[in-house]
Backbone atoms as SQL, in Angstrom:
CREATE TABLE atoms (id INTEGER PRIMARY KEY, chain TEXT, resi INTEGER, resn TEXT, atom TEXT, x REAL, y REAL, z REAL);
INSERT INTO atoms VALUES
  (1, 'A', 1, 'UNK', 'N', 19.779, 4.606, -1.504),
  (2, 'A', 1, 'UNK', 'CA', 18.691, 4.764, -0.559),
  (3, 'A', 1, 'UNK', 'C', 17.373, 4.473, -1.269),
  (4, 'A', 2, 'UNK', 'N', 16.350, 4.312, -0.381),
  (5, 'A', 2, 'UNK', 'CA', 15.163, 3.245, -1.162),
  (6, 'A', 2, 'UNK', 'C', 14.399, 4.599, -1.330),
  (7, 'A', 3, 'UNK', 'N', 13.423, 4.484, -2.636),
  (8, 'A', 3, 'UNK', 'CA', 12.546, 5.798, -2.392),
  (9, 'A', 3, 'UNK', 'C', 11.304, 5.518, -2.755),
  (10, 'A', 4, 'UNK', 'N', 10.121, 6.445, -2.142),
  (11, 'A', 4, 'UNK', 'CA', 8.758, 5.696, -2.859),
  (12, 'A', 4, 'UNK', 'C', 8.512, 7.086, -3.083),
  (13, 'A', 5, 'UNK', 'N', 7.534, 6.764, -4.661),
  (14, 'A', 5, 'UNK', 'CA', 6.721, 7.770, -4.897),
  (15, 'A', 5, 'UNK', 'C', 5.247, 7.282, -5.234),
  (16, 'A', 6, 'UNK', 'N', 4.156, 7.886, -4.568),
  (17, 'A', 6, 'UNK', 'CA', 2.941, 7.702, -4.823),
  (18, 'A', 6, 'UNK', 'C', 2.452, 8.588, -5.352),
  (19, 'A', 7, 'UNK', 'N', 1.489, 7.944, -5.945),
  (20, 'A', 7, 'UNK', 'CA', 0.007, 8.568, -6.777),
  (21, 'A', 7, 'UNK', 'C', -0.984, 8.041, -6.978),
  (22, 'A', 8, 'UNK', 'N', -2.158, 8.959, -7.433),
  (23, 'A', 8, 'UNK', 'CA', -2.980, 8.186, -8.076),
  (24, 'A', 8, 'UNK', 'C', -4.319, 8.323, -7.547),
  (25, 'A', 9, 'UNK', 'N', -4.331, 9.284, -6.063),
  (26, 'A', 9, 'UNK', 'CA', -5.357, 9.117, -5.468),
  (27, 'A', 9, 'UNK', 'C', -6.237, 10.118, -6.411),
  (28, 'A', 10, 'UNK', 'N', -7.554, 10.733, -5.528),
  (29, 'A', 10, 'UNK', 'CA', -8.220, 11.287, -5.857),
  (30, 'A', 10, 'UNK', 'C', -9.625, 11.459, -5.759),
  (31, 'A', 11, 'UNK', 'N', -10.727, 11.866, -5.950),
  (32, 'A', 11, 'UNK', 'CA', -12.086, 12.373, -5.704),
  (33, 'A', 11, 'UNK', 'C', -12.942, 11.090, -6.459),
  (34, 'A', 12, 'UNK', 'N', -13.463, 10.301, -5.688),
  (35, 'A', 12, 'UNK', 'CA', -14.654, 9.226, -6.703),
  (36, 'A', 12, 'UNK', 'C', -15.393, 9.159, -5.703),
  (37, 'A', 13, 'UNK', 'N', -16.488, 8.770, -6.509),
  (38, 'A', 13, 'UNK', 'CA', -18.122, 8.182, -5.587),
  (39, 'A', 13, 'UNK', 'C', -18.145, 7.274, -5.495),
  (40, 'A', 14, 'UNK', 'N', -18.695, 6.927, -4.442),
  (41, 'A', 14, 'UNK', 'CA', -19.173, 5.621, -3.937),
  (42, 'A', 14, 'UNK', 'C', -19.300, 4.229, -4.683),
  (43, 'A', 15, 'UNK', 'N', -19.085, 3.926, -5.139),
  (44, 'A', 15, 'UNK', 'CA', -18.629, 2.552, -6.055),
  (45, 'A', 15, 'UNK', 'C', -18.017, 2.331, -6.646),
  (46, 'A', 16, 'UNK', 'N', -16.995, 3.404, -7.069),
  (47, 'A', 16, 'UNK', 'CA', -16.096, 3.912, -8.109),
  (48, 'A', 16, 'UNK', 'C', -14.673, 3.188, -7.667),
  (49, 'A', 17, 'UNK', 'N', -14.094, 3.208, -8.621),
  (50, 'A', 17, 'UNK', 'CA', -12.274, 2.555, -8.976),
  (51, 'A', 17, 'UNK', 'C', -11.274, 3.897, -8.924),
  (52, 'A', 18, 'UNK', 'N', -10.226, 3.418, -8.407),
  (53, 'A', 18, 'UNK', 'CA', -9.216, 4.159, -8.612),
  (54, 'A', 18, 'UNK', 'C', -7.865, 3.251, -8.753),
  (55, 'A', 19, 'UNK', 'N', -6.841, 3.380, -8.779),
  (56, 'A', 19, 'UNK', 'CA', -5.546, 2.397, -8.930),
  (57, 'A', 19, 'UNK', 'C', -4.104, 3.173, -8.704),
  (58, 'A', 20, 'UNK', 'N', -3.927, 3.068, -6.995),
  (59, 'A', 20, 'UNK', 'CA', -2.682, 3.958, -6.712),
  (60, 'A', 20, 'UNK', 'C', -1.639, 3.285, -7.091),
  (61, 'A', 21, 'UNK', 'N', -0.708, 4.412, -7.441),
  (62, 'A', 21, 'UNK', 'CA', 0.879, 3.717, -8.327),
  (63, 'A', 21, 'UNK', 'C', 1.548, 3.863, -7.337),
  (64, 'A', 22, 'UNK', 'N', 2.755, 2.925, -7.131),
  (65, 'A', 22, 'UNK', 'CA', 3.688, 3.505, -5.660),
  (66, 'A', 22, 'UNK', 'C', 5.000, 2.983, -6.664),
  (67, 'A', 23, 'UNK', 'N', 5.792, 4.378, -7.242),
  (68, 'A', 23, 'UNK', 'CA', 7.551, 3.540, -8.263),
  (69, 'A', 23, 'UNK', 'C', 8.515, 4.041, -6.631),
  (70, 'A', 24, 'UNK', 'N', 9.109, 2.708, -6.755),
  (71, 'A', 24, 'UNK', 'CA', 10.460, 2.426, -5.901),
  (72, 'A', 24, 'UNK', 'C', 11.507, 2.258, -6.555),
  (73, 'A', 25, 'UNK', 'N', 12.264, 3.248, -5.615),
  (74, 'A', 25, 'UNK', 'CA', 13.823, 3.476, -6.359),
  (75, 'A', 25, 'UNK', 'C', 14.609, 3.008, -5.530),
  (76, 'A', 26, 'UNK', 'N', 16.081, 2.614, -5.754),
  (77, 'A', 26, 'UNK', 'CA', 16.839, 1.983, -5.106),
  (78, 'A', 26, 'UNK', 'C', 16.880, 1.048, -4.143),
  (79, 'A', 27, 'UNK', 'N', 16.728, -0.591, -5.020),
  (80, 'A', 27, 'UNK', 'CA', 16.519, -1.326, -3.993),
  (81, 'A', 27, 'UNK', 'C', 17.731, -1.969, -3.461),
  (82, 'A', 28, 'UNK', 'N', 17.982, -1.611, -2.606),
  (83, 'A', 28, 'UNK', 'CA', 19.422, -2.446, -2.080),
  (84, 'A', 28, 'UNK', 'C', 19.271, -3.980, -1.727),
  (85, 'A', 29, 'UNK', 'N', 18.492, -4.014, -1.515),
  (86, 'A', 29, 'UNK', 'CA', 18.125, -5.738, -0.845),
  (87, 'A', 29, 'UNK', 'C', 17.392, -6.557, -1.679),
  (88, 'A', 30, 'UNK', 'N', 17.677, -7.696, -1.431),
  (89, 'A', 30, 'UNK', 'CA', 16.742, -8.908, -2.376),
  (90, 'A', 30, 'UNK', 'C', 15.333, -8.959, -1.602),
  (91, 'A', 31, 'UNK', 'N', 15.287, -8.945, 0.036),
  (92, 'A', 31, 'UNK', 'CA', 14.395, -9.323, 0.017),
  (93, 'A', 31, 'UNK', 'C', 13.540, -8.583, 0.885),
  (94, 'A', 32, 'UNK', 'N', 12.063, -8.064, 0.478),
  (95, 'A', 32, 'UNK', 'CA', 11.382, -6.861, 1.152),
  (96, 'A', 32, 'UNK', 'C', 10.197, -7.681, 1.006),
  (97, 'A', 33, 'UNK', 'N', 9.233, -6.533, 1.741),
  (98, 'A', 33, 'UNK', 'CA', 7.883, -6.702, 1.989),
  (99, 'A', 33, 'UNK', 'C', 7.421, -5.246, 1.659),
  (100, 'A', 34, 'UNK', 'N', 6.217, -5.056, 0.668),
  (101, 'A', 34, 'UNK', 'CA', 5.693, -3.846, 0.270),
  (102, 'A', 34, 'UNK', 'C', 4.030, -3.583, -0.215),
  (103, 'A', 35, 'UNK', 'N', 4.079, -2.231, 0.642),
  (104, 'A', 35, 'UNK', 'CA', 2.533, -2.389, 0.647),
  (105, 'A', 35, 'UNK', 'C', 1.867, -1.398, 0.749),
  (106, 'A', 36, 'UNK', 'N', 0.721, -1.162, 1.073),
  (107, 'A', 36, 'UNK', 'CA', -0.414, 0.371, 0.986),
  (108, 'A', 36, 'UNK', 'C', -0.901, 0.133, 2.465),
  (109, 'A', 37, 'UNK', 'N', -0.612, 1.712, 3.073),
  (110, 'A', 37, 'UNK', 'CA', -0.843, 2.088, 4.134),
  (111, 'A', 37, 'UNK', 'C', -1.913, 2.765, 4.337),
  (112, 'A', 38, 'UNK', 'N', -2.919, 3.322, 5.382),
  (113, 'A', 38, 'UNK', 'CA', -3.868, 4.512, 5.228),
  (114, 'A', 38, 'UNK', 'C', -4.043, 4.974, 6.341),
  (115, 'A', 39, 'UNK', 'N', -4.542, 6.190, 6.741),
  (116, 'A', 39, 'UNK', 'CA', -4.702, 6.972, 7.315),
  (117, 'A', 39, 'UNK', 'C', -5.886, 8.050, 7.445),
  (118, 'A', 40, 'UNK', 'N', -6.497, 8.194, 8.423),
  (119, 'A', 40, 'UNK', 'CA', -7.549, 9.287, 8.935),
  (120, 'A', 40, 'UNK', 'C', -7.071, 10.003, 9.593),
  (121, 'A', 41, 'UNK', 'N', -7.540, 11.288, 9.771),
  (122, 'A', 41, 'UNK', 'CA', -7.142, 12.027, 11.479),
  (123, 'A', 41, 'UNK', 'C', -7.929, 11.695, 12.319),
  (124, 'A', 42, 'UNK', 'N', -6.879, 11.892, 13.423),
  (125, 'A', 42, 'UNK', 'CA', -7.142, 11.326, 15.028),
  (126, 'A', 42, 'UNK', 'C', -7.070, 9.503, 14.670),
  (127, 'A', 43, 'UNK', 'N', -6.812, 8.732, 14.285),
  (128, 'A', 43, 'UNK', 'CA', -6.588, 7.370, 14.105),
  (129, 'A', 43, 'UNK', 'C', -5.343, 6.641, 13.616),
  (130, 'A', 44, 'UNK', 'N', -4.832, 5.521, 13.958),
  (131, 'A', 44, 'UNK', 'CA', -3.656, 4.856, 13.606),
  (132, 'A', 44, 'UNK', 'C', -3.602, 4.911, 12.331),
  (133, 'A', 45, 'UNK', 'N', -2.526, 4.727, 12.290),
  (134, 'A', 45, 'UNK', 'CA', -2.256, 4.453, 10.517),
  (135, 'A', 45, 'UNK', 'C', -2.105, 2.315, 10.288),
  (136, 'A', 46, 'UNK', 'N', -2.959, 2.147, 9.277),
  (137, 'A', 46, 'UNK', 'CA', -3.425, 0.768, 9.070),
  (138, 'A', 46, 'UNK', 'C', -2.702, 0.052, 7.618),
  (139, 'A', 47, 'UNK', 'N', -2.735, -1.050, 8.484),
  (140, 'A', 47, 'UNK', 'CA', -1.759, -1.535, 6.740),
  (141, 'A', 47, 'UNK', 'C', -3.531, -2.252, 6.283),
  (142, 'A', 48, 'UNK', 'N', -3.366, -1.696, 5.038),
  (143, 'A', 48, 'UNK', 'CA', -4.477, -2.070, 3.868),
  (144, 'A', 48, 'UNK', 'C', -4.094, -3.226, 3.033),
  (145, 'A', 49, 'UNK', 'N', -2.858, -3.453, 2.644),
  (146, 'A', 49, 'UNK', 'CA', -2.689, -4.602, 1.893),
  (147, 'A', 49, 'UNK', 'C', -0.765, -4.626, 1.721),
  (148, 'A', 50, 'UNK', 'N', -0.372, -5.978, 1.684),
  (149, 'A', 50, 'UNK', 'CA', 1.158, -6.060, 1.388),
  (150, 'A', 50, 'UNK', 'C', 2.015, -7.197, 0.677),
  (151, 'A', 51, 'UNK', 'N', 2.741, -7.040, 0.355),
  (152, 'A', 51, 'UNK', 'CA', 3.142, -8.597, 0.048),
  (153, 'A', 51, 'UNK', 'C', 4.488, -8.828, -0.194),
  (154, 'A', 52, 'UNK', 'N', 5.104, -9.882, -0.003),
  (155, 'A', 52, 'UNK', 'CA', 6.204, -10.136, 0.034),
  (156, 'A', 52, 'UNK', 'C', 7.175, -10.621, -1.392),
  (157, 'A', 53, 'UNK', 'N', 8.320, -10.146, -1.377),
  (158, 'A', 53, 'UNK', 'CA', 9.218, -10.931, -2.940),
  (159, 'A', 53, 'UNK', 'C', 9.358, -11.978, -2.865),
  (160, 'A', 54, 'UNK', 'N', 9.844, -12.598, -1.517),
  (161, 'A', 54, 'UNK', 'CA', 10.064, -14.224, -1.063),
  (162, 'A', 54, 'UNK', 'C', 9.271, -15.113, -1.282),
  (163, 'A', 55, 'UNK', 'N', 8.374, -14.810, -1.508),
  (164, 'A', 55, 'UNK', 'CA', 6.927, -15.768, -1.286),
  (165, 'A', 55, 'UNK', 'C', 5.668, -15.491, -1.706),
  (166, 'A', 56, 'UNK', 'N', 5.819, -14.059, -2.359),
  (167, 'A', 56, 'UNK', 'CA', 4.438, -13.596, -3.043),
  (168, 'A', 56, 'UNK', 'C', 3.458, -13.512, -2.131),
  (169, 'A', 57, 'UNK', 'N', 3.770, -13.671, -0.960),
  (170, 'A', 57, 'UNK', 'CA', 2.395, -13.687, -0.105),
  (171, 'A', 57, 'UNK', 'C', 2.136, -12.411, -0.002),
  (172, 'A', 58, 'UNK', 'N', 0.468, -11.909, 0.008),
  (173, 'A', 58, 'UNK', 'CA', -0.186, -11.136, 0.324),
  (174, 'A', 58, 'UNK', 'C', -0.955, -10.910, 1.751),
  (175, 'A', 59, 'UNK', 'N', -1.335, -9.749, 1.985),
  (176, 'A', 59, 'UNK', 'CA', -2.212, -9.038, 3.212),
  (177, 'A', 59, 'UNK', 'C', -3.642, -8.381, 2.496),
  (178, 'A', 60, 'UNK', 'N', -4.331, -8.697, 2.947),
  (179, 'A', 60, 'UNK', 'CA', -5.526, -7.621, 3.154),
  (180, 'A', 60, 'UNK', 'C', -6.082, -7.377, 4.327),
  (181, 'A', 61, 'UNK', 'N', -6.239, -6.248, 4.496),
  (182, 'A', 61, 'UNK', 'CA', -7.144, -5.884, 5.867),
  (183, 'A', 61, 'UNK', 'C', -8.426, -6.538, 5.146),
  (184, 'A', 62, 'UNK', 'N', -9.149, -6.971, 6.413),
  (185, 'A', 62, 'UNK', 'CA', -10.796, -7.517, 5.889),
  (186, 'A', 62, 'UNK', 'C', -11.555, -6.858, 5.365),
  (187, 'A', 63, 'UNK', 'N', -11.546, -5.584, 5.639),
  (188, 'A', 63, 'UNK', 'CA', -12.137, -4.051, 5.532),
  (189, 'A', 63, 'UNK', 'C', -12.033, -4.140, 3.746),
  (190, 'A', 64, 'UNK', 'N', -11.223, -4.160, 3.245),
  (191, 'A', 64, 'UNK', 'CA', -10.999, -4.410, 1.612),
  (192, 'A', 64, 'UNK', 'C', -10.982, -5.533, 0.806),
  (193, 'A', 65, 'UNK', 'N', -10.985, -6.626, 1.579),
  (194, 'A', 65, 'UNK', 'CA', -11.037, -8.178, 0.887),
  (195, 'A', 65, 'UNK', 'C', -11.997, -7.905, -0.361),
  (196, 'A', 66, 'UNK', 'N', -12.011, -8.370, -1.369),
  (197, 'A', 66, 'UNK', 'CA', -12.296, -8.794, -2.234),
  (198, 'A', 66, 'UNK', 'C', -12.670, -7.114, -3.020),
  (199, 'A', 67, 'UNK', 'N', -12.354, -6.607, -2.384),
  (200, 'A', 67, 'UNK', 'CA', -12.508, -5.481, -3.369),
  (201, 'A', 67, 'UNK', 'C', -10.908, -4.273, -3.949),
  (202, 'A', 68, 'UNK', 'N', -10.268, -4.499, -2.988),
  (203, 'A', 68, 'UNK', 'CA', -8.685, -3.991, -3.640),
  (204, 'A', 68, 'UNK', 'C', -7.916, -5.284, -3.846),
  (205, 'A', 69, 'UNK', 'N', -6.641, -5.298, -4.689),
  (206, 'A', 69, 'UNK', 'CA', -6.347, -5.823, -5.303),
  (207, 'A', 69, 'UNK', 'C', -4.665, -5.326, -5.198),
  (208, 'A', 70, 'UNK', 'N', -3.355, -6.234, -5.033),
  (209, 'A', 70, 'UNK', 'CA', -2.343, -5.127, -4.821),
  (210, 'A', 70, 'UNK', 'C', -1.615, -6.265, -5.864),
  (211, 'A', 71, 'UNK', 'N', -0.383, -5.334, -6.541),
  (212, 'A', 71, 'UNK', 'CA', 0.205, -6.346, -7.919),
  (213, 'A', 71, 'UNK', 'C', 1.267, -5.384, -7.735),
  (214, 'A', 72, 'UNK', 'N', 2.370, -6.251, -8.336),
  (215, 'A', 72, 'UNK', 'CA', 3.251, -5.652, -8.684),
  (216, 'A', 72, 'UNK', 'C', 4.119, -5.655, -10.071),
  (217, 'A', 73, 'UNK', 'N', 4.764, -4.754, -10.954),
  (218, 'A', 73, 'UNK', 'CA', 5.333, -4.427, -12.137),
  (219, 'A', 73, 'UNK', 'C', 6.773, -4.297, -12.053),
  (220, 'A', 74, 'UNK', 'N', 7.711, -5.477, -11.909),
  (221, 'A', 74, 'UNK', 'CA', 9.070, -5.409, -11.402),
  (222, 'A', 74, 'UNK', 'C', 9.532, -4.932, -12.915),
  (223, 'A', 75, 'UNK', 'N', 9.366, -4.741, -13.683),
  (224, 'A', 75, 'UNK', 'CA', 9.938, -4.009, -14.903),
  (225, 'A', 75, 'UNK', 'C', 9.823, -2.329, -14.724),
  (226, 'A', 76, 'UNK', 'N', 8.844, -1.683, -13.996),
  (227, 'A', 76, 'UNK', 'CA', 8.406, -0.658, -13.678),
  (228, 'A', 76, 'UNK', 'C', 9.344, -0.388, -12.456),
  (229, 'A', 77, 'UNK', 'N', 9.279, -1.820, -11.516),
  (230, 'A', 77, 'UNK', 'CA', 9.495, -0.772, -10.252),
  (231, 'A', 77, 'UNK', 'C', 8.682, -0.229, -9.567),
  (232, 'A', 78, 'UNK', 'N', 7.205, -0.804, -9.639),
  (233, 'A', 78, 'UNK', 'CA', 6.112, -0.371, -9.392),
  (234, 'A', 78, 'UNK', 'C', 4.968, -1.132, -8.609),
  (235, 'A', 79, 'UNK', 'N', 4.323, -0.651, -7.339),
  (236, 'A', 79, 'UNK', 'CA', 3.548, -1.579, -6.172),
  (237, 'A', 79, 'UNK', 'C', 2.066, -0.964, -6.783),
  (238, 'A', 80, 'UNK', 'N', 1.499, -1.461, -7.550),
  (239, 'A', 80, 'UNK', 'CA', -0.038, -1.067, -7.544),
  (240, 'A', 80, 'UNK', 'C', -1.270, -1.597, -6.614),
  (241, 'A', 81, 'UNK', 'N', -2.331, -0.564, -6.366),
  (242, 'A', 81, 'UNK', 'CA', -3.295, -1.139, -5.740),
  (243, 'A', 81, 'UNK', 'C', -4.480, -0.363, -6.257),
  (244, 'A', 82, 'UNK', 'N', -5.012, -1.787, -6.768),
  (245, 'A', 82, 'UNK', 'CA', -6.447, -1.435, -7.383),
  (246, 'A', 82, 'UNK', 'C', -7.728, -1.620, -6.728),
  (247, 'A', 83, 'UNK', 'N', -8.408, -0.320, -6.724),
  (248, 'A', 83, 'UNK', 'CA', -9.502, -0.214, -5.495),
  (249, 'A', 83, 'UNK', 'C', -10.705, -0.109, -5.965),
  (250, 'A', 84, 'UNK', 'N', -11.428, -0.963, -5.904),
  (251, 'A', 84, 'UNK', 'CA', -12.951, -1.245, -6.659),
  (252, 'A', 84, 'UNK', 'C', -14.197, -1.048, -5.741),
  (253, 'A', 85, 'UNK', 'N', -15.246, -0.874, -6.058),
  (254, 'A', 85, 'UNK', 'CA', -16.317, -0.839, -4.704),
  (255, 'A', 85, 'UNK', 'C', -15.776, -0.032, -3.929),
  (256, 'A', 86, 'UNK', 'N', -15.433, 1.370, -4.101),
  (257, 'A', 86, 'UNK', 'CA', -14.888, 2.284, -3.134),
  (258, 'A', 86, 'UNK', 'C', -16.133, 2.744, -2.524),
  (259, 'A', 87, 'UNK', 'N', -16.158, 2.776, -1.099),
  (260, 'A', 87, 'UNK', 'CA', -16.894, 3.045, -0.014),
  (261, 'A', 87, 'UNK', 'C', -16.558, 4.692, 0.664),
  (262, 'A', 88, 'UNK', 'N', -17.612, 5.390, 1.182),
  (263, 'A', 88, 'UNK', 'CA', -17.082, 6.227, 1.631),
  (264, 'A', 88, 'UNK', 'C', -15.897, 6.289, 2.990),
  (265, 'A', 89, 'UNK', 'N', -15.966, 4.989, 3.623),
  (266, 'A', 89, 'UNK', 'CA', -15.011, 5.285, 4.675),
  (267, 'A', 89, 'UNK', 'C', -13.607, 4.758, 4.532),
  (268, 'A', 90, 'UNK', 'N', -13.501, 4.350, 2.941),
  (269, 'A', 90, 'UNK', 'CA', -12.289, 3.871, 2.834),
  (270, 'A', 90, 'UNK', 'C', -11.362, 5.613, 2.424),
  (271, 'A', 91, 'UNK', 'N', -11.618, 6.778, 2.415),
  (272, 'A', 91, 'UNK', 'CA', -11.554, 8.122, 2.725),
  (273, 'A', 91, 'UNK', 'C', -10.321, 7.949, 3.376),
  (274, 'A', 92, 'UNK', 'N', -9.436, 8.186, 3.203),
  (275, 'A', 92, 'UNK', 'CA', -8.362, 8.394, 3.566),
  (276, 'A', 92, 'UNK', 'C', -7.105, 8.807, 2.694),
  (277, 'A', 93, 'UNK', 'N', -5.755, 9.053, 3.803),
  (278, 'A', 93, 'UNK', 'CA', -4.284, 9.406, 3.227),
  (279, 'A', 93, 'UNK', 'C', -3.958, 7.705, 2.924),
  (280, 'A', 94, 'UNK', 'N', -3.284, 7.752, 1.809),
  (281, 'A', 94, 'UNK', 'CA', -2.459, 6.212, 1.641),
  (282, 'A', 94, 'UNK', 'C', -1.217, 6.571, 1.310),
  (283, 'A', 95, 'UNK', 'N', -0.208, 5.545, 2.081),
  (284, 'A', 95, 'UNK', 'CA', 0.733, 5.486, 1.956),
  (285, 'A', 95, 'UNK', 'C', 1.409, 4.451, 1.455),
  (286, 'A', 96, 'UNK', 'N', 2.362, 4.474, 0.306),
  (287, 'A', 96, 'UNK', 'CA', 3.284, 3.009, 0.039),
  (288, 'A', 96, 'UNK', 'C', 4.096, 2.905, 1.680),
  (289, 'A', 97, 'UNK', 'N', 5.098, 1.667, 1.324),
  (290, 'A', 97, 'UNK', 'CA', 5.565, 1.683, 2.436),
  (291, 'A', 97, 'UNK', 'C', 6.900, 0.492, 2.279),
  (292, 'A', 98, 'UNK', 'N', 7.733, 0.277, 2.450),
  (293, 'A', 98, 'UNK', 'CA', 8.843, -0.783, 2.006),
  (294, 'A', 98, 'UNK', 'C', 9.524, -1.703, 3.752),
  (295, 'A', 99, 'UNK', 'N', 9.716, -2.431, 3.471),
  (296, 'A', 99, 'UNK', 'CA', 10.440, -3.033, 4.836),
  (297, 'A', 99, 'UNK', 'C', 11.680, -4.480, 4.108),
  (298, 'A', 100, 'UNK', 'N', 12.754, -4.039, 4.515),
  (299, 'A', 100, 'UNK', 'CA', 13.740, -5.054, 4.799),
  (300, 'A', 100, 'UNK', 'C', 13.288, -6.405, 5.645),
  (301, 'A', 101, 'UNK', 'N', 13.126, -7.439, 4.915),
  (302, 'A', 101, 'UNK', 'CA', 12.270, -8.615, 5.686),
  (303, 'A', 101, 'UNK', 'C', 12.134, -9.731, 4.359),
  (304, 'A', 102, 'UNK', 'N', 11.839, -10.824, 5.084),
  (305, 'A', 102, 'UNK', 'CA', 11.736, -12.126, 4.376),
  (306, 'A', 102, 'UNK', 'C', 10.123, -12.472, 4.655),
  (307, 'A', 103, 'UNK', 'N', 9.759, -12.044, 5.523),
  (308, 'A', 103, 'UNK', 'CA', 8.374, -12.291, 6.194),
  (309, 'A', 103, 'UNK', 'C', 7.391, -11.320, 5.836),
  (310, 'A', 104, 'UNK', 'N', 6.074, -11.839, 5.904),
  (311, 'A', 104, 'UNK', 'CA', 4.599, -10.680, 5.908),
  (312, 'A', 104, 'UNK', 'C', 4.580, -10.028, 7.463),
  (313, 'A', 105, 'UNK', 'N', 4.522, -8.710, 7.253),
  (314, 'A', 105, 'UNK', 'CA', 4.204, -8.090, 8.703),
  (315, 'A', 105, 'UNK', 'C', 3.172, -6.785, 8.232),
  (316, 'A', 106, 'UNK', 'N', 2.721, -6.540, 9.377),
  (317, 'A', 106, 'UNK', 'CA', 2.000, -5.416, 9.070),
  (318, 'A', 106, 'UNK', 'C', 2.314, -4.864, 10.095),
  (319, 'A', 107, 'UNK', 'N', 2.750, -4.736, 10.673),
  (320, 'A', 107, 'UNK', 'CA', 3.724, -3.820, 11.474),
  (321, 'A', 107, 'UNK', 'C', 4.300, -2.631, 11.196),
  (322, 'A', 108, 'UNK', 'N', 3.894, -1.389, 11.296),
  (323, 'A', 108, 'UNK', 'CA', 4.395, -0.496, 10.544),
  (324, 'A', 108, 'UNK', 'C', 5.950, -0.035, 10.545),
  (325, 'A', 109, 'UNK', 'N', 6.318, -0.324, 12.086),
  (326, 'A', 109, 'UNK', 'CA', 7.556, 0.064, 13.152),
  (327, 'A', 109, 'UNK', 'C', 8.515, -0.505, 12.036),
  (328, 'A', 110, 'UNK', 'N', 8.272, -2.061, 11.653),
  (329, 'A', 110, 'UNK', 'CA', 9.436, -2.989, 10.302),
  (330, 'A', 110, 'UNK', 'C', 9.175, -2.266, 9.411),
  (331, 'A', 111, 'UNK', 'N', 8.355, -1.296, 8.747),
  (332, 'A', 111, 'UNK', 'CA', 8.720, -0.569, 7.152),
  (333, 'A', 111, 'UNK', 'C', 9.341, 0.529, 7.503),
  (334, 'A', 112, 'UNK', 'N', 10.572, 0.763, 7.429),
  (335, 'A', 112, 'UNK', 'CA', 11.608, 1.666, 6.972),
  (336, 'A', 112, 'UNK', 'C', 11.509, 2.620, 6.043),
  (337, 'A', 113, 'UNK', 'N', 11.035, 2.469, 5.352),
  (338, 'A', 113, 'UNK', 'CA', 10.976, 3.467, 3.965),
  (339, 'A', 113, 'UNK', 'C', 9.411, 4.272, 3.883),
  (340, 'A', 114, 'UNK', 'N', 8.844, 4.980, 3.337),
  (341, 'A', 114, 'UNK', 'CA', 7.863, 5.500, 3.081),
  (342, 'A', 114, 'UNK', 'C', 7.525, 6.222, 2.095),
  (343, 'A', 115, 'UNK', 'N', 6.429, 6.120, 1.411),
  (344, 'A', 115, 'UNK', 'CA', 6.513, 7.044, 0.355),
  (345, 'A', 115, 'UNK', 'C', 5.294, 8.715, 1.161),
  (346, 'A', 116, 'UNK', 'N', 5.241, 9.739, 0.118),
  (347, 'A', 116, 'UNK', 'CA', 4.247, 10.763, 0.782),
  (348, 'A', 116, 'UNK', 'C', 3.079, 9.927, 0.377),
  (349, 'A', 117, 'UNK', 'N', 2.006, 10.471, 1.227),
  (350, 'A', 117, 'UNK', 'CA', 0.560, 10.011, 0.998),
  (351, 'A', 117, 'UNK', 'C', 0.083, 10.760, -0.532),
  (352, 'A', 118, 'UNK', 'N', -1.224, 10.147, -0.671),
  (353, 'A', 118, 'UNK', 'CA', -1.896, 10.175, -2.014),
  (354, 'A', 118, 'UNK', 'C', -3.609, 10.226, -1.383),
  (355, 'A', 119, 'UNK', 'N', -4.139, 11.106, -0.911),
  (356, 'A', 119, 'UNK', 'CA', -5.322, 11.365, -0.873),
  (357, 'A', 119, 'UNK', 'C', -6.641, 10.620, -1.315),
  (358, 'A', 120, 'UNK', 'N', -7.417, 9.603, -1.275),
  (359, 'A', 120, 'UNK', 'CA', -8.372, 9.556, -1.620),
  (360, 'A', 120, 'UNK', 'C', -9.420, 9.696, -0.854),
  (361, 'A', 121, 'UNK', 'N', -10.559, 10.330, -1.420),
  (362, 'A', 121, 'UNK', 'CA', -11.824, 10.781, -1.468),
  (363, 'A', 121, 'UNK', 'C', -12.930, 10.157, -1.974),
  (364, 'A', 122, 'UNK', 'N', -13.738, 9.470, -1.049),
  (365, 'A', 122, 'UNK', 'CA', -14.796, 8.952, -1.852),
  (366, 'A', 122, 'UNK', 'C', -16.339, 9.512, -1.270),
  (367, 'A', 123, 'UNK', 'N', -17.098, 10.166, -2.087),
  (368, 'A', 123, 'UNK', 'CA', -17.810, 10.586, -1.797),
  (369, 'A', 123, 'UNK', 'C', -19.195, 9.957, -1.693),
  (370, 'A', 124, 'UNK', 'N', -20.195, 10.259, -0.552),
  (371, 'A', 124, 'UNK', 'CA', -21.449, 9.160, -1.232),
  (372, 'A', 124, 'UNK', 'C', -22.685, 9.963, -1.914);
């Protein structure tokens, strides 16, 4: 069974970096799509960034273009996302997130797997 564990969030100001870790365990399949989710209360939950094994293709919401960054460490086992120019409304729960797929989706309904959220806080 597939598993995510996140971390990494945490309390920064307004321009500040952080770099959430998401390690995945048991991958049964060759081919997935994996990525960072987020969340407010009272609001949808939004895919922030993703990318595929097939094709390396990536997602960014516009909201983060050029300022997060998502990589991955297949020796680790590990989905990073590095968050630069943190804004206060990027404030939210993040979630990893895994989907069985050959394709980019941001569709949350196609990721199957989930890891718990990781809190960040950015203060101004």
């Amino acid at each position: 069974d597939v598993q995510l564990q996140a971390s990494g969030g945490g309390l920064v100001q307004s321009g500040g970096s952080l770099r959430l870790a998401c390690v995945v365990s048991g991958f049964p399949f060759d081919d997935y799509a994996i990525g960072w989710w987020r969340q407010v209360p009272g609001k949808e939950r939004e895919a922030v960034s993703c990318l595929t094994k097939k094709d390396g293709s990536t997602y960014y919401a516009d909201s983060v273009k050029g300022r997060f960054t998502i990589s991955t460490d297949n020796a680790k086992n590990t989905v990073y996302l590095q968050m630069n120019s943190l804004k206060p409304e990027d404030t939210a729960v993040y979630y990893c997130a895994y989907a069985v797929t050959t394709y980019m989706t941001t569709f949350a309904y196609e990721y199957a797997y989930w890891g718990q959220g990781t809190l960040v806080t950015v203060s101004s």
